[in-house]
Short mmCIF file of C-alpha atoms in Angstrom, two decimals:
data_model
loop_
_atom_site.label_atom_id
_atom_site.label_comp_id
_atom_site.label_asym_id
_atom_site.label_seq_id
_atom_site.Cartn_x
_atom_site.Cartn_y
_atom_site.Cartn_z
CA MET A 1 0.00 0.00 0.00
CA LYS A 2 1.21 3.52 -0.86
CA GLU A 3 2.23 6.01 1.80
CA VAL A 4 -0.32 8.86 2.09
CA SER A 5 2.38 11.28 0.96
CA GLN A 6 2.67 9.33 -2.32
CA LEU A 7 -1.04 9.47 -3.21
CA THR A 8 -2.32 11.44 -6.21
CA PRO A 9 -4.74 14.34 -5.67
CA LYS A 10 -7.57 12.12 -6.97
CA GLU A 11 -6.70 9.36 -4.48
CA ILE A 12 -6.49 11.86 -1.63
CA ARG A 13 -9.86 13.40 -2.49
CA SER A 14 -11.35 9.90 -2.59
CA LEU A 15 -10.08 9.17 0.95
CA ILE A 16 -11.39 12.53 2.12
CA ARG A 17 -14.79 11.90 0.47
CA LYS A 18 -15.11 8.59 2.30
CA GLY A 19 -14.25 10.31 5.59
CA THR A 20 -11.05 8.27 5.94
CA TRP A 21 -8.78 11.35 5.87
CA ASP A 22 -9.91 14.34 7.97
CA LYS A 23 -6.53 15.79 8.88
CA PRO A 24 -4.57 18.79 7.51
CA THR A 25 -3.39 18.56 3.90
CA ALA A 26 0.10 20.12 4.26
CA GLY A 27 2.69 17.82 2.69
CA LEU A 28 0.12 15.85 0.66
CA ALA A 29 0.34 15.60 -3.15
CA MET A 30 3.52 17.66 -3.29
CA GLY A 31 3.72 19.69 -6.50
CA TYR A 32 -0.05 20.11 -6.75
CA ALA A 33 -1.86 23.33 -5.87
CA GLN A 34 -4.07 23.42 -2.80
CA ALA A 35 -6.88 25.92 -2.42
CA ASN A 36 -8.71 27.86 0.28
CA LEU A 37 -12.51 27.57 0.30
CA VAL A 38 -15.15 30.25 0.85
CA ILE A 39 -18.85 29.47 0.22
CA LEU A 40 -21.37 32.32 0.47
CA PRO A 41 -25.08 32.72 -0.33
CA GLN A 42 -25.65 34.37 -3.70
CA LYS A 43 -26.67 37.74 -2.26
CA TYR A 44 -23.08 38.29 -1.10
CA ALA A 45 -21.41 36.81 -4.18
CA PHE A 46 -21.00 39.91 -6.36
CA ASP A 47 -19.51 41.93 -3.52
CA PHE A 48 -17.08 39.15 -2.60
CA LEU A 49 -16.05 38.53 -6.21
CA LEU A 50 -15.45 42.27 -6.58
CA PHE A 51 -13.47 42.31 -3.33
CA CYS A 52 -11.22 39.60 -4.77
CA GLN A 53 -10.88 41.47 -8.09
CA ARG A 54 -9.78 44.60 -6.20
CA ASN A 55 -7.43 42.76 -3.82
CA PRO A 56 -5.77 40.06 -5.93
CA LYS A 57 -2.70 39.66 -3.70
CA PRO A 58 -4.56 38.57 -0.53
CA CYS A 59 -7.48 37.08 -2.55
CA PRO A 60 -6.06 35.27 -5.59
CA LEU A 61 -9.05 33.55 -7.19
CA LEU A 62 -8.34 30.16 -8.71
CA GLU A 63 -11.94 29.18 -9.48
CA VAL A 64 -15.45 30.44 -8.81
CA LEU A 65 -18.52 28.20 -9.21
CA GLU A 66 -21.91 29.64 -10.16
CA ALA A 67 -24.77 29.45 -7.64
CA GLY A 68 -25.63 25.86 -6.74
CA ARG A 69 -22.69 24.26 -8.57
CA PHE A 70 -20.48 21.99 -6.49
CA ARG A 71 -18.26 20.47 -9.19
CA THR A 72 -15.07 22.26 -10.17
CA LYS A 73 -14.09 22.50 -13.86
CA TYR A 74 -10.68 24.13 -13.72
CA LEU A 75 -8.98 22.82 -10.57
CA SER A 76 -10.28 19.27 -11.14
CA LEU A 77 -12.81 17.45 -13.30
CA ASP A 78 -13.36 14.89 -10.58
CA ALA A 79 -14.23 16.75 -7.40
CA ASP A 80 -17.29 17.51 -5.30
CA ILE A 81 -16.84 20.62 -3.20
CA ARG A 82 -19.45 19.33 -0.66
CA THR A 83 -17.39 16.30 0.34
CA ASP A 84 -13.79 16.66 -0.85
CA ILE A 85 -12.40 18.89 1.89
CA PRO A 86 -11.29 17.20 5.14
CA ARG A 87 -12.99 19.65 7.49
CA TYR A 88 -15.38 22.54 6.98
CA ASN A 89 -16.09 25.45 9.31
CA ILE A 90 -19.69 26.67 9.37
CA TYR A 91 -20.11 30.31 10.36
CA ARG A 92 -23.45 32.05 11.01
CA LYS A 93 -23.42 35.85 11.38
CA GLY A 94 -19.63 35.64 11.66
CA LYS A 95 -19.62 33.14 14.55
CA LEU A 96 -18.22 29.62 14.24
CA GLU A 97 -21.16 27.25 14.71
CA ALA A 98 -19.65 23.86 13.86
CA THR A 99 -16.78 22.01 12.21
CA VAL A 100 -17.96 19.16 9.99
CA LYS A 101 -16.56 16.57 7.55
CA GLU A 102 -19.04 17.12 4.73
CA ILE A 103 -21.77 19.63 3.84
CA ARG A 104 -24.17 17.71 1.57
CA GLY A 105 -27.01 18.15 4.04
CA LEU A 106 -26.39 21.90 4.30
CA TRP A 107 -26.08 22.52 0.58
CA LYS A 108 -28.44 25.12 -0.98
CA HIS A 109 -29.08 26.06 -4.60
CA ASP A 110 -27.90 29.62 -3.99
CA PHE A 111 -24.43 28.76 -2.61
CA VAL A 112 -21.58 30.34 -4.57
CA THR A 113 -18.18 28.69 -4.13
CA PHE A 114 -14.84 30.54 -4.24
CA LEU A 115 -11.51 28.70 -4.32
CA LEU A 116 -8.44 30.82 -3.63
CA GLY A 117 -4.73 30.19 -4.08
CA CYS A 118 -2.52 29.42 -1.09
CA SER A 119 1.11 30.04 -0.22
CA PHE A 120 1.99 26.33 -0.18
CA SER A 121 2.46 26.75 -3.95
CA PHE A 122 5.14 29.42 -3.79
CA GLU A 123 6.83 27.91 -0.73
CA GLU A 124 7.65 24.86 -2.81
CA ALA A 125 9.23 27.16 -5.40
CA LEU A 126 11.25 28.97 -2.69
CA LEU A 127 12.60 25.66 -1.38
CA ARG A 128 13.54 24.57 -4.91
CA SER A 129 15.55 27.80 -5.14
CA LYS A 130 17.32 26.91 -1.87
CA ILE A 131 15.68 29.81 -0.04
CA PRO A 132 15.13 28.71 3.58
CA ILE A 133 11.61 28.73 5.05
CA ARG A 134 12.00 29.09 8.79
CA HIS A 135 8.57 27.88 9.97
CA ILE A 136 9.03 24.67 7.96
CA GLU A 137 12.55 24.21 9.40
CA GLU A 138 11.13 24.75 12.90
CA ASN A 139 8.01 22.66 12.24
CA LYS A 140 5.67 25.53 13.10
CA ASN A 141 2.73 27.36 11.57
CA VAL A 142 3.73 30.38 9.48
CA PRO A 143 3.56 33.60 11.57
CA MET A 144 0.69 35.87 10.45
CA PHE A 145 0.13 39.55 11.25
CA ILE A 146 -2.75 41.99 10.88
CA THR A 147 -1.28 45.06 9.14
CA ASN A 148 -2.34 48.68 8.77
CA ILE A 149 -2.58 48.21 4.97
CA PRO A 150 -6.26 48.65 4.11
CA CYS A 151 -7.78 46.36 1.48
CA GLN A 152 -9.82 48.09 -1.20
CA PRO A 153 -13.37 47.69 0.11
CA ALA A 154 -16.18 46.26 -2.05
CA GLY A 155 -19.83 46.41 -1.01
CA VAL A 156 -20.15 44.96 2.51
CA PHE A 157 -16.55 43.67 2.58
CA TYR A 158 -13.66 45.69 4.03
CA GLY A 159 -10.75 45.30 6.42
CA PRO A 160 -6.97 45.28 6.79
CA MET A 161 -4.61 42.99 4.91
CA VAL A 162 -3.24 40.02 6.84
CA VAL A 163 0.30 38.98 5.90
CA THR A 164 2.64 36.05 6.47
CA MET A 165 6.29 36.67 7.41
CA ARG A 166 9.33 34.68 6.38
CA PRO A 167 12.83 35.78 7.53
CA ILE A 168 15.14 35.76 4.49
CA PRO A 169 18.95 36.10 4.41
CA PRO A 170 19.84 39.49 2.86
CA ASN A 171 21.61 37.93 -0.12
CA LYS A 172 18.45 35.96 -1.02
CA VAL A 173 15.82 38.71 -0.79
CA THR A 174 15.89 39.69 -4.47
CA GLN A 175 15.61 36.06 -5.49
CA ALA A 176 12.70 35.53 -3.09
CA VAL A 177 10.87 38.43 -4.80
CA GLN A 178 11.63 37.06 -8.25
CA VAL A 179 10.62 33.49 -7.44
CA THR A 180 7.30 34.37 -5.80
CA ALA A 181 6.40 37.06 -8.38
CA ARG A 182 5.88 34.23 -10.89
CA TYR A 183 3.02 32.93 -8.72
CA ALA A 184 0.56 35.82 -8.99
CA SER A 185 -2.41 33.46 -8.54
CA VAL A 186 -1.09 32.24 -5.19
CA HIS A 187 -0.31 35.64 -3.51
CA GLY A 188 2.65 36.54 -5.77
CA ALA A 189 5.47 38.93 -4.88
CA PRO A 190 5.88 40.27 -1.32
CA VAL A 191 3.80 43.25 -0.20
CA HIS A 192 6.55 44.56 2.12
CA ILE A 193 10.25 43.97 2.80
CA GLY A 194 11.96 44.96 6.04
CA ASP A 195 10.84 47.23 8.91
CA PRO A 196 7.66 45.65 10.35
CA SER A 197 6.53 48.95 11.93
CA LYS A 198 6.04 50.46 8.46
CA ILE A 199 3.00 48.21 7.99
CA GLY A 200 1.72 48.54 11.54
CA ILE A 201 3.33 45.46 13.12
CA LYS A 202 4.38 46.30 16.69
CA ASN A 203 6.17 43.11 17.70
CA ILE A 204 7.55 40.75 15.05
CA HIS A 205 7.90 38.05 17.72
CA LYS A 206 4.17 38.13 18.58
CA PRO A 207 2.18 37.15 15.50
CA ASP A 208 -1.62 37.62 15.53
CA PHE A 209 -2.05 34.06 14.19
CA GLY A 210 0.30 31.10 13.79
CA ASP A 211 3.61 30.77 15.65
CA PRO A 212 6.62 33.04 16.21
CA VAL A 213 9.76 31.88 14.37
CA THR A 214 13.46 32.56 14.90
CA ILE A 215 14.85 35.57 13.02
CA ARG A 216 18.62 35.20 12.80
CA LYS A 217 21.00 38.14 12.97
CA GLY A 218 20.93 40.08 9.68
CA GLU A 219 17.90 38.31 8.25
CA ILE A 220 15.24 40.51 6.67
CA PRO A 221 11.57 39.92 7.49
CA VAL A 222 9.69 39.61 4.20
CA PHE A 223 5.89 39.86 4.12
CA TRP A 224 3.45 38.24 1.71
CA ALA A 225 -0.32 38.77 1.47
CA CYS A 226 -2.16 35.97 3.29
CA GLY A 227 -5.31 34.01 2.54
CA VAL A 228 -6.56 34.69 6.07
CA THR A 229 -7.39 38.20 4.79
CA PRO A 230 -10.59 37.23 2.89
CA GLN A 231 -11.73 35.00 5.77
CA ALA A 232 -11.25 37.84 8.29
CA VAL A 233 -13.06 40.26 5.98
CA VAL A 234 -16.00 37.87 5.54
CA MET A 235 -16.31 37.26 9.30
CA LYS A 236 -16.40 41.01 9.88
CA ALA A 237 -19.28 41.38 7.39
CA LYS A 238 -21.27 38.79 9.41
CA PRO A 239 -23.13 37.09 6.54
CA ASP A 240 -26.12 34.89 7.46
CA LEU A 241 -24.00 31.90 6.51
CA CYS A 242 -20.45 31.26 5.37
CA ILE A 243 -18.67 27.92 4.94
CA THR A 244 -14.88 27.73 4.76
CA HIS A 245 -12.25 25.01 4.98
CA ALA A 246 -10.99 24.50 8.54
CA PRO A 247 -7.48 26.03 8.83
CA GLY A 248 -4.93 23.77 7.12
CA HIS A 249 -7.63 21.42 5.78
CA MET A 250 -7.52 22.51 2.16
CA PHE A 251 -8.87 21.46 -1.23
CA VAL A 252 -6.23 19.39 -3.08
CA SER A 253 -6.44 20.19 -6.80
CA ASP A 254 -5.24 18.41 -9.94
CA LEU A 255 -3.30 21.48 -11.11
CA LEU A 256 0.44 21.54 -10.70
CA ASN A 257 1.84 24.60 -8.96
CA GLU A 258 3.88 25.13 -12.12
CA GLU A 259 0.65 25.43 -14.13
CA LEU A 260 -0.21 28.47 -12.00
CA ALA A 261 3.11 30.21 -12.63
CA THR A 262 3.73 32.86 -15.23
CA PHE A 263 6.96 33.18 -17.17
CA MET B 1 -2.44 76.80 -26.88
CA LYS B 2 -1.32 73.19 -26.50
CA GLU B 3 -1.76 70.65 -29.28
CA VAL B 4 -4.43 68.08 -28.41
CA SER B 5 -1.73 65.40 -28.48
CA GLN B 6 0.10 67.27 -25.68
CA LEU B 7 -2.87 67.42 -23.29
CA THR B 8 -2.91 65.53 -19.99
CA PRO B 9 -5.57 62.86 -19.38
CA LYS B 10 -7.38 65.31 -17.07
CA GLU B 11 -7.39 68.03 -19.73
CA ILE B 12 -8.64 65.57 -22.35
CA ARG B 13 -11.44 64.32 -20.09
CA SER B 14 -12.42 67.93 -19.42
CA LEU B 15 -12.72 68.61 -23.18
CA ILE B 16 -14.71 65.40 -23.61
CA ARG B 17 -17.01 66.29 -20.69
CA LYS B 18 -17.79 69.67 -22.29
CA GLY B 19 -18.56 67.92 -25.59
CA THR B 20 -15.66 69.70 -27.32
CA TRP B 21 -13.86 66.42 -28.14
CA ASP B 22 -16.05 63.59 -29.50
CA LYS B 23 -13.51 61.86 -31.74
CA PRO B 24 -11.42 58.69 -31.28
CA THR B 25 -8.81 58.74 -28.54
CA ALA B 26 -5.96 56.89 -30.31
CA GLY B 27 -2.76 58.93 -30.06
CA LEU B 28 -4.03 61.07 -27.16
CA ALA B 29 -2.19 61.22 -23.80
CA MET B 30 0.56 58.89 -25.00
CA GLY B 31 1.92 56.80 -22.16
CA TYR B 32 -1.40 56.70 -20.30
CA ALA B 33 -3.68 53.66 -20.25
CA GLN B 34 -6.99 53.83 -22.09
CA ALA B 35 -9.89 51.59 -21.17
CA ASN B 36 -12.87 49.89 -22.81
CA LEU B 37 -16.27 50.50 -21.20
CA VAL B 38 -19.13 48.07 -20.54
CA ILE B 39 -22.10 49.16 -18.39
CA LEU B 40 -24.74 46.55 -17.49
CA PRO B 41 -27.77 46.46 -15.17
CA GLN B 42 -26.98 44.81 -11.84
CA LYS B 43 -28.80 41.56 -12.65
CA TYR B 44 -26.12 40.73 -15.23
CA ALA B 45 -23.18 41.99 -13.17
CA PHE B 46 -22.15 38.83 -11.31
CA ASP B 47 -22.20 36.73 -14.49
CA PHE B 48 -20.16 39.31 -16.41
CA LEU B 49 -17.64 39.76 -13.59
CA LEU B 50 -17.28 35.98 -13.43
CA PHE B 51 -16.87 35.82 -17.23
CA CYS B 52 -13.99 38.31 -16.93
CA GLN B 53 -12.44 36.35 -14.03
CA ARG B 54 -12.53 33.18 -16.16
CA ASN B 55 -11.25 34.84 -19.33
CA PRO B 56 -8.63 37.33 -18.20
CA LYS B 57 -6.78 37.53 -21.53
CA PRO B 58 -9.70 38.82 -23.62
CA CYS B 59 -11.35 40.52 -20.60
CA PRO B 60 -8.62 42.15 -18.49
CA LEU B 61 -10.48 44.10 -15.81
CA LEU B 62 -8.90 47.37 -14.79
CA GLU B 63 -11.72 48.66 -12.59
CA VAL B 64 -15.28 47.72 -11.65
CA LEU B 65 -17.67 50.20 -10.02
CA GLU B 66 -20.43 49.06 -7.69
CA ALA B 67 -24.07 49.56 -8.75
CA GLY B 68 -24.90 53.21 -9.26
CA ARG B 69 -21.35 54.51 -8.91
CA PHE B 70 -20.04 56.61 -11.77
CA ARG B 71 -16.76 57.88 -10.31
CA THR B 72 -13.62 55.80 -10.74
CA LYS B 73 -11.19 55.41 -7.84
CA TYR B 74 -8.33 53.48 -9.38
CA LEU B 75 -8.04 54.70 -12.98
CA SER B 76 -8.64 58.32 -11.98
CA LEU B 77 -9.83 60.33 -8.98
CA ASP B 78 -11.25 62.99 -11.26
CA ALA B 79 -13.56 61.28 -13.73
CA ASP B 80 -17.28 60.83 -14.30
CA ILE B 81 -18.05 57.73 -16.31
CA ARG B 82 -21.36 59.28 -17.52
CA THR B 83 -19.68 62.15 -19.37
CA ASP B 84 -15.96 61.46 -19.83
CA ILE B 85 -16.09 59.15 -22.85
CA PRO B 86 -16.31 60.81 -26.29
CA ARG B 87 -19.08 58.58 -27.65
CA TYR B 88 -21.25 55.88 -26.10
CA ASN B 89 -23.16 53.11 -27.87
CA ILE B 90 -26.53 52.21 -26.35
CA TYR B 91 -27.65 48.63 -27.00
CA ARG B 92 -31.08 47.21 -26.12
CA LYS B 93 -31.53 43.43 -26.39
CA GLY B 94 -28.22 43.30 -28.26
CA LYS B 95 -29.23 45.87 -30.92
CA LEU B 96 -27.54 49.25 -31.32
CA GLU B 97 -30.17 51.87 -30.55
CA ALA B 98 -28.16 55.08 -30.46
CA THR B 99 -24.71 56.65 -30.25
CA VAL B 100 -24.57 59.56 -27.80
CA LYS B 101 -22.05 61.97 -26.25
CA GLU B 102 -23.12 61.56 -22.62
CA ILE B 103 -25.40 59.31 -20.60
CA ARG B 104 -26.40 61.38 -17.56
CA GLY B 105 -30.06 61.23 -18.57
CA LEU B 106 -29.96 57.45 -19.00
CA TRP B 107 -28.14 56.72 -15.74
CA LYS B 108 -29.84 54.32 -13.30
CA HIS B 109 -28.96 53.38 -9.72
CA ASP B 110 -28.46 49.72 -10.71
CA PHE B 111 -25.86 50.31 -13.45
CA VAL B 112 -22.59 48.44 -12.87
CA THR B 113 -19.56 49.79 -14.76
CA PHE B 114 -16.69 47.65 -16.05
CA LEU B 115 -13.48 49.20 -17.43
CA LEU B 116 -11.21 46.82 -19.33
CA GLY B 117 -7.62 47.10 -20.52
CA CYS B 118 -6.84 47.77 -24.17
CA SER B 119 -4.01 46.85 -26.50
CA PHE B 120 -2.92 50.47 -26.99
CA SER B 121 -0.92 49.95 -23.77
CA PHE B 122 1.20 47.05 -25.00
CA GLU B 123 1.54 48.48 -28.52
CA GLU B 124 3.44 51.40 -27.06
CA ALA B 125 5.77 48.91 -25.35
CA LEU B 126 6.27 46.99 -28.62
CA LEU B 127 7.20 50.20 -30.44
CA ARG B 128 9.64 51.15 -27.68
CA SER B 129 11.28 47.75 -28.29
CA LYS B 130 11.55 48.55 -32.03
CA ILE B 131 9.04 45.82 -32.91
CA PRO B 132 7.10 47.06 -35.95
CA ILE B 133 3.28 47.37 -35.79
CA ARG B 134 2.02 47.04 -39.33
CA HIS B 135 -1.46 48.56 -38.94
CA ILE B 136 0.07 51.67 -37.39
CA GLU B 137 2.66 51.88 -40.21
CA GLU B 138 -0.16 51.52 -42.76
CA ASN B 139 -2.50 53.87 -40.85
CA LYS B 140 -5.23 51.23 -40.60
CA ASN B 141 -7.36 49.61 -37.91
CA VAL B 142 -5.83 46.47 -36.39
CA PRO B 143 -7.16 43.31 -38.14
CA MET B 144 -9.46 41.28 -35.84
CA PHE B 145 -10.63 37.69 -36.27
CA ILE B 146 -13.27 35.50 -34.65
CA THR B 147 -11.47 32.28 -33.64
CA ASN B 148 -12.58 28.75 -32.78
CA ILE B 149 -11.12 29.18 -29.25
CA PRO B 150 -14.10 29.03 -26.88
CA CYS B 151 -14.16 31.39 -23.93
CA GLN B 152 -15.01 29.80 -20.59
CA PRO B 153 -18.73 30.53 -20.27
CA ALA B 154 -20.20 32.17 -17.15
CA GLY B 155 -23.94 32.36 -16.53
CA VAL B 156 -25.61 33.89 -19.61
CA PHE B 157 -22.30 34.86 -21.24
CA TYR B 158 -20.47 32.64 -23.73
CA GLY B 159 -18.84 32.80 -27.15
CA PRO B 160 -15.59 32.51 -29.09
CA MET B 161 -12.46 34.55 -28.44
CA VAL B 162 -11.80 37.41 -30.83
CA VAL B 163 -8.12 38.14 -31.53
CA THR B 164 -6.01 40.88 -33.09
CA MET B 165 -3.19 39.96 -35.48
CA ARG B 166 0.17 41.66 -35.90
CA PRO B 167 2.74 40.29 -38.40
CA ILE B 168 6.11 40.05 -36.66
CA PRO B 169 9.56 39.38 -38.22
CA PRO B 170 10.71 35.90 -37.10
CA ASN B 171 13.72 37.24 -35.21
CA LYS B 172 11.44 39.45 -33.09
CA VAL B 173 8.72 36.94 -32.11
CA THR B 174 10.27 35.88 -28.80
CA GLN B 175 10.79 39.49 -27.83
CA ALA B 176 7.17 40.32 -28.78
CA VAL B 177 6.02 37.56 -26.39
CA GLN B 178 8.30 38.80 -23.61
CA VAL B 179 7.34 42.45 -23.99
CA THR B 180 3.58 41.88 -24.03
CA ALA B 181 3.64 39.24 -21.26
CA ARG B 182 4.49 42.05 -18.83
CA TYR B 183 1.11 43.63 -19.59
CA ALA B 184 -1.26 40.97 -18.22
CA SER B 185 -3.91 43.58 -17.42
CA VAL B 186 -4.04 44.75 -21.03
CA HIS B 187 -4.34 41.35 -22.81
CA GLY B 188 -0.81 40.12 -22.02
CA ALA B 189 1.14 37.52 -23.99
CA PRO B 190 -0.11 36.23 -27.37
CA VAL B 191 -2.73 33.46 -27.42
CA HIS B 192 -1.35 31.97 -30.66
CA ILE B 193 1.73 32.25 -32.87
CA GLY B 194 1.79 31.17 -36.52
CA ASP B 195 -0.66 29.06 -38.57
CA PRO B 196 -3.99 30.95 -38.54
CA SER B 197 -5.96 27.78 -39.44
CA LYS B 198 -5.05 26.25 -36.06
CA ILE B 199 -7.38 28.75 -34.36
CA GLY B 200 -10.09 28.59 -37.04
CA ILE B 201 -9.04 31.55 -39.19
CA LYS B 202 -9.70 30.70 -42.86
CA ASN B 203 -8.26 33.76 -44.60
CA ILE B 204 -5.68 35.93 -42.87
CA HIS B 205 -6.29 38.63 -45.50
CA LYS B 206 -10.01 38.89 -44.66
CA PRO B 207 -10.41 39.97 -41.03
CA ASP B 208 -13.86 39.85 -39.44
CA PHE B 209 -13.37 43.39 -38.10
CA GLY B 210 -10.82 46.13 -38.82
CA ASP B 211 -8.61 46.22 -41.90
CA PRO B 212 -6.34 43.71 -43.66
CA VAL B 213 -2.63 44.56 -43.37
CA THR B 214 0.42 43.59 -45.42
CA ILE B 215 2.20 40.43 -44.23
CA ARG B 216 5.72 40.47 -45.66
CA LYS B 217 7.54 37.35 -46.78
CA GLY B 218 8.71 35.36 -43.76
CA GLU B 219 6.76 37.34 -41.19
CA ILE B 220 4.85 35.34 -38.56
CA PRO B 221 1.25 36.25 -37.76
CA VAL B 222 1.00 36.66 -33.99
CA PHE B 223 -2.41 36.74 -32.29
CA TRP B 224 -3.43 38.52 -29.08
CA ALA B 225 -6.76 38.30 -27.24
CA CYS B 226 -8.95 41.27 -28.16
CA GLY B 227 -11.30 43.51 -26.19
CA VAL B 228 -13.98 43.00 -28.83
CA THR B 229 -14.50 39.55 -27.24
CA PRO B 230 -16.47 40.76 -24.19
CA GLN B 231 -18.53 43.14 -26.34
CA ALA B 232 -19.44 40.30 -28.76
CA VAL B 233 -20.29 38.01 -25.84
CA VAL B 234 -22.53 40.66 -24.24
CA MET B 235 -24.37 41.37 -27.51
CA LYS B 236 -25.04 37.64 -27.93
CA ALA B 237 -26.59 37.47 -24.44
CA LYS B 238 -29.03 40.27 -25.48
CA PRO B 239 -29.30 42.06 -22.12
CA ASP B 240 -32.20 44.53 -21.73
CA LEU B 241 -29.64 47.32 -21.83
CA CYS B 242 -25.90 47.64 -22.32
CA ILE B 243 -23.83 50.79 -22.76
CA THR B 244 -20.32 50.65 -24.22
CA HIS B 245 -17.82 53.13 -25.58
CA ALA B 246 -18.16 53.59 -29.36
CA PRO B 247 -15.26 51.76 -31.07
CA GLY B 248 -12.04 53.75 -30.67
CA HIS B 249 -13.68 56.30 -28.35
CA MET B 250 -12.13 55.13 -25.10
CA PHE B 251 -11.81 56.24 -21.50
CA VAL B 252 -8.46 58.03 -20.99
CA SER B 253 -7.13 57.18 -17.52
CA ASP B 254 -4.55 58.80 -15.24
CA LEU B 255 -2.56 55.54 -14.93
CA LEU B 256 0.61 55.17 -16.91
CA ASN B 257 0.86 52.03 -19.02
CA GLU B 258 4.00 51.27 -17.03
CA GLU B 259 1.94 51.21 -13.83
CA LEU B 260 -0.02 48.29 -15.32
CA ALA B 261 3.09 46.26 -16.15
CA THR B 262 4.51 43.53 -14.00
CA PHE B 263 8.22 42.91 -13.61
#
């Protein structure tokens, strides 16, 4: 029998669909893009789609499904968005109500599904370029910070950008920009390099989410837009209902990270 | 008094607003991005926004205004979309009803405005790279062709991609790809290089729109996605009402073409 880490995206989704795998997806199907999930009732869909159009760095759309559709066409031809994610969070009026393993019973004809790119894709490219990623080395969650950079609001959605931080040796910063810039659909180039206070971060050792990581002498903190941004913005808008993936429990797609990269 | 070609975007929009300038905008405010206009009632807005998200090459969104808003925030802080375009086409159920110089009287609170990138922006970059543009040399309209490349449909919107063709000397084709790839928000890299029949074009000397241009011995026809695509797709969907710019009579923005380019 194959190790889980050797399974194809299709095999992983099949295990998830059966309820056999309900754990985080980091490290699975290496090379393939994973996606964040946001499901909203149709009345919020235009505003959220517009929010993503205006804020492509924190909200890089990979695929949007019309109201009621639960089968992807671009990220996979063999997926059901109601069952193929290991754990779903159900929010009502911005409050977490439950975490569940499938949402077939909850599904409504007016649900619009948004799948957004995630930084796993560009982290793989950084590692290939021999650029160290501290939170992976230290087996931690990436440190995340709420900044003072406002997103462009759209309809009911507004709020500050959330960023991830990776400490980069000074002689690798340019390369880190170049490598990640190719991945515009998975957050792309950094939004800030250096002094954390310039984007409203008071203490680089106290992230708002995730874990603190070691910053070695001389290393430069580099900040990328983070997929927590759209989730935070949606919670603040308190929609009647919103369904997301549980943190770390992502949609595993059939697209290679390289298929998402530009030249 | 300044030549018209020397006016700033703000000065040009002011002349247009007064009705003094109602001619095409090609050659005005060189260096600044011009935009295509599509205005639709709100009930079509999600589908059209989704169509653009799914088809970014033919439909590169520069700015979308929420229902009822007629002032841009990104392309200019000093523009009124109801008056600042030299000529508007009014379509009802897909049929051209009138061409007018302003639309204040027609404006409704549910109108959603879409501004899309145009190839003027990357043509300037091609010329700067000493890549010849035949239709400019021959003082013609760019030749446009309906292809057999289907756009990804979205809701009521579907149809084939329309492309522009520019004959490029073989030793400049790679550079033409590289130069235009930087301009993803104004159609970006070519969608096809070479044999026109591969994308369903029967006669390269008989464009569906625009003018035929000379293709010199050895030159390669290179095809870029064209902003006529979304207009054709909208007409086919026959919305109750749609307002566009009249061909060539574009919105002149305050953004430099260079501000739209990626690395």
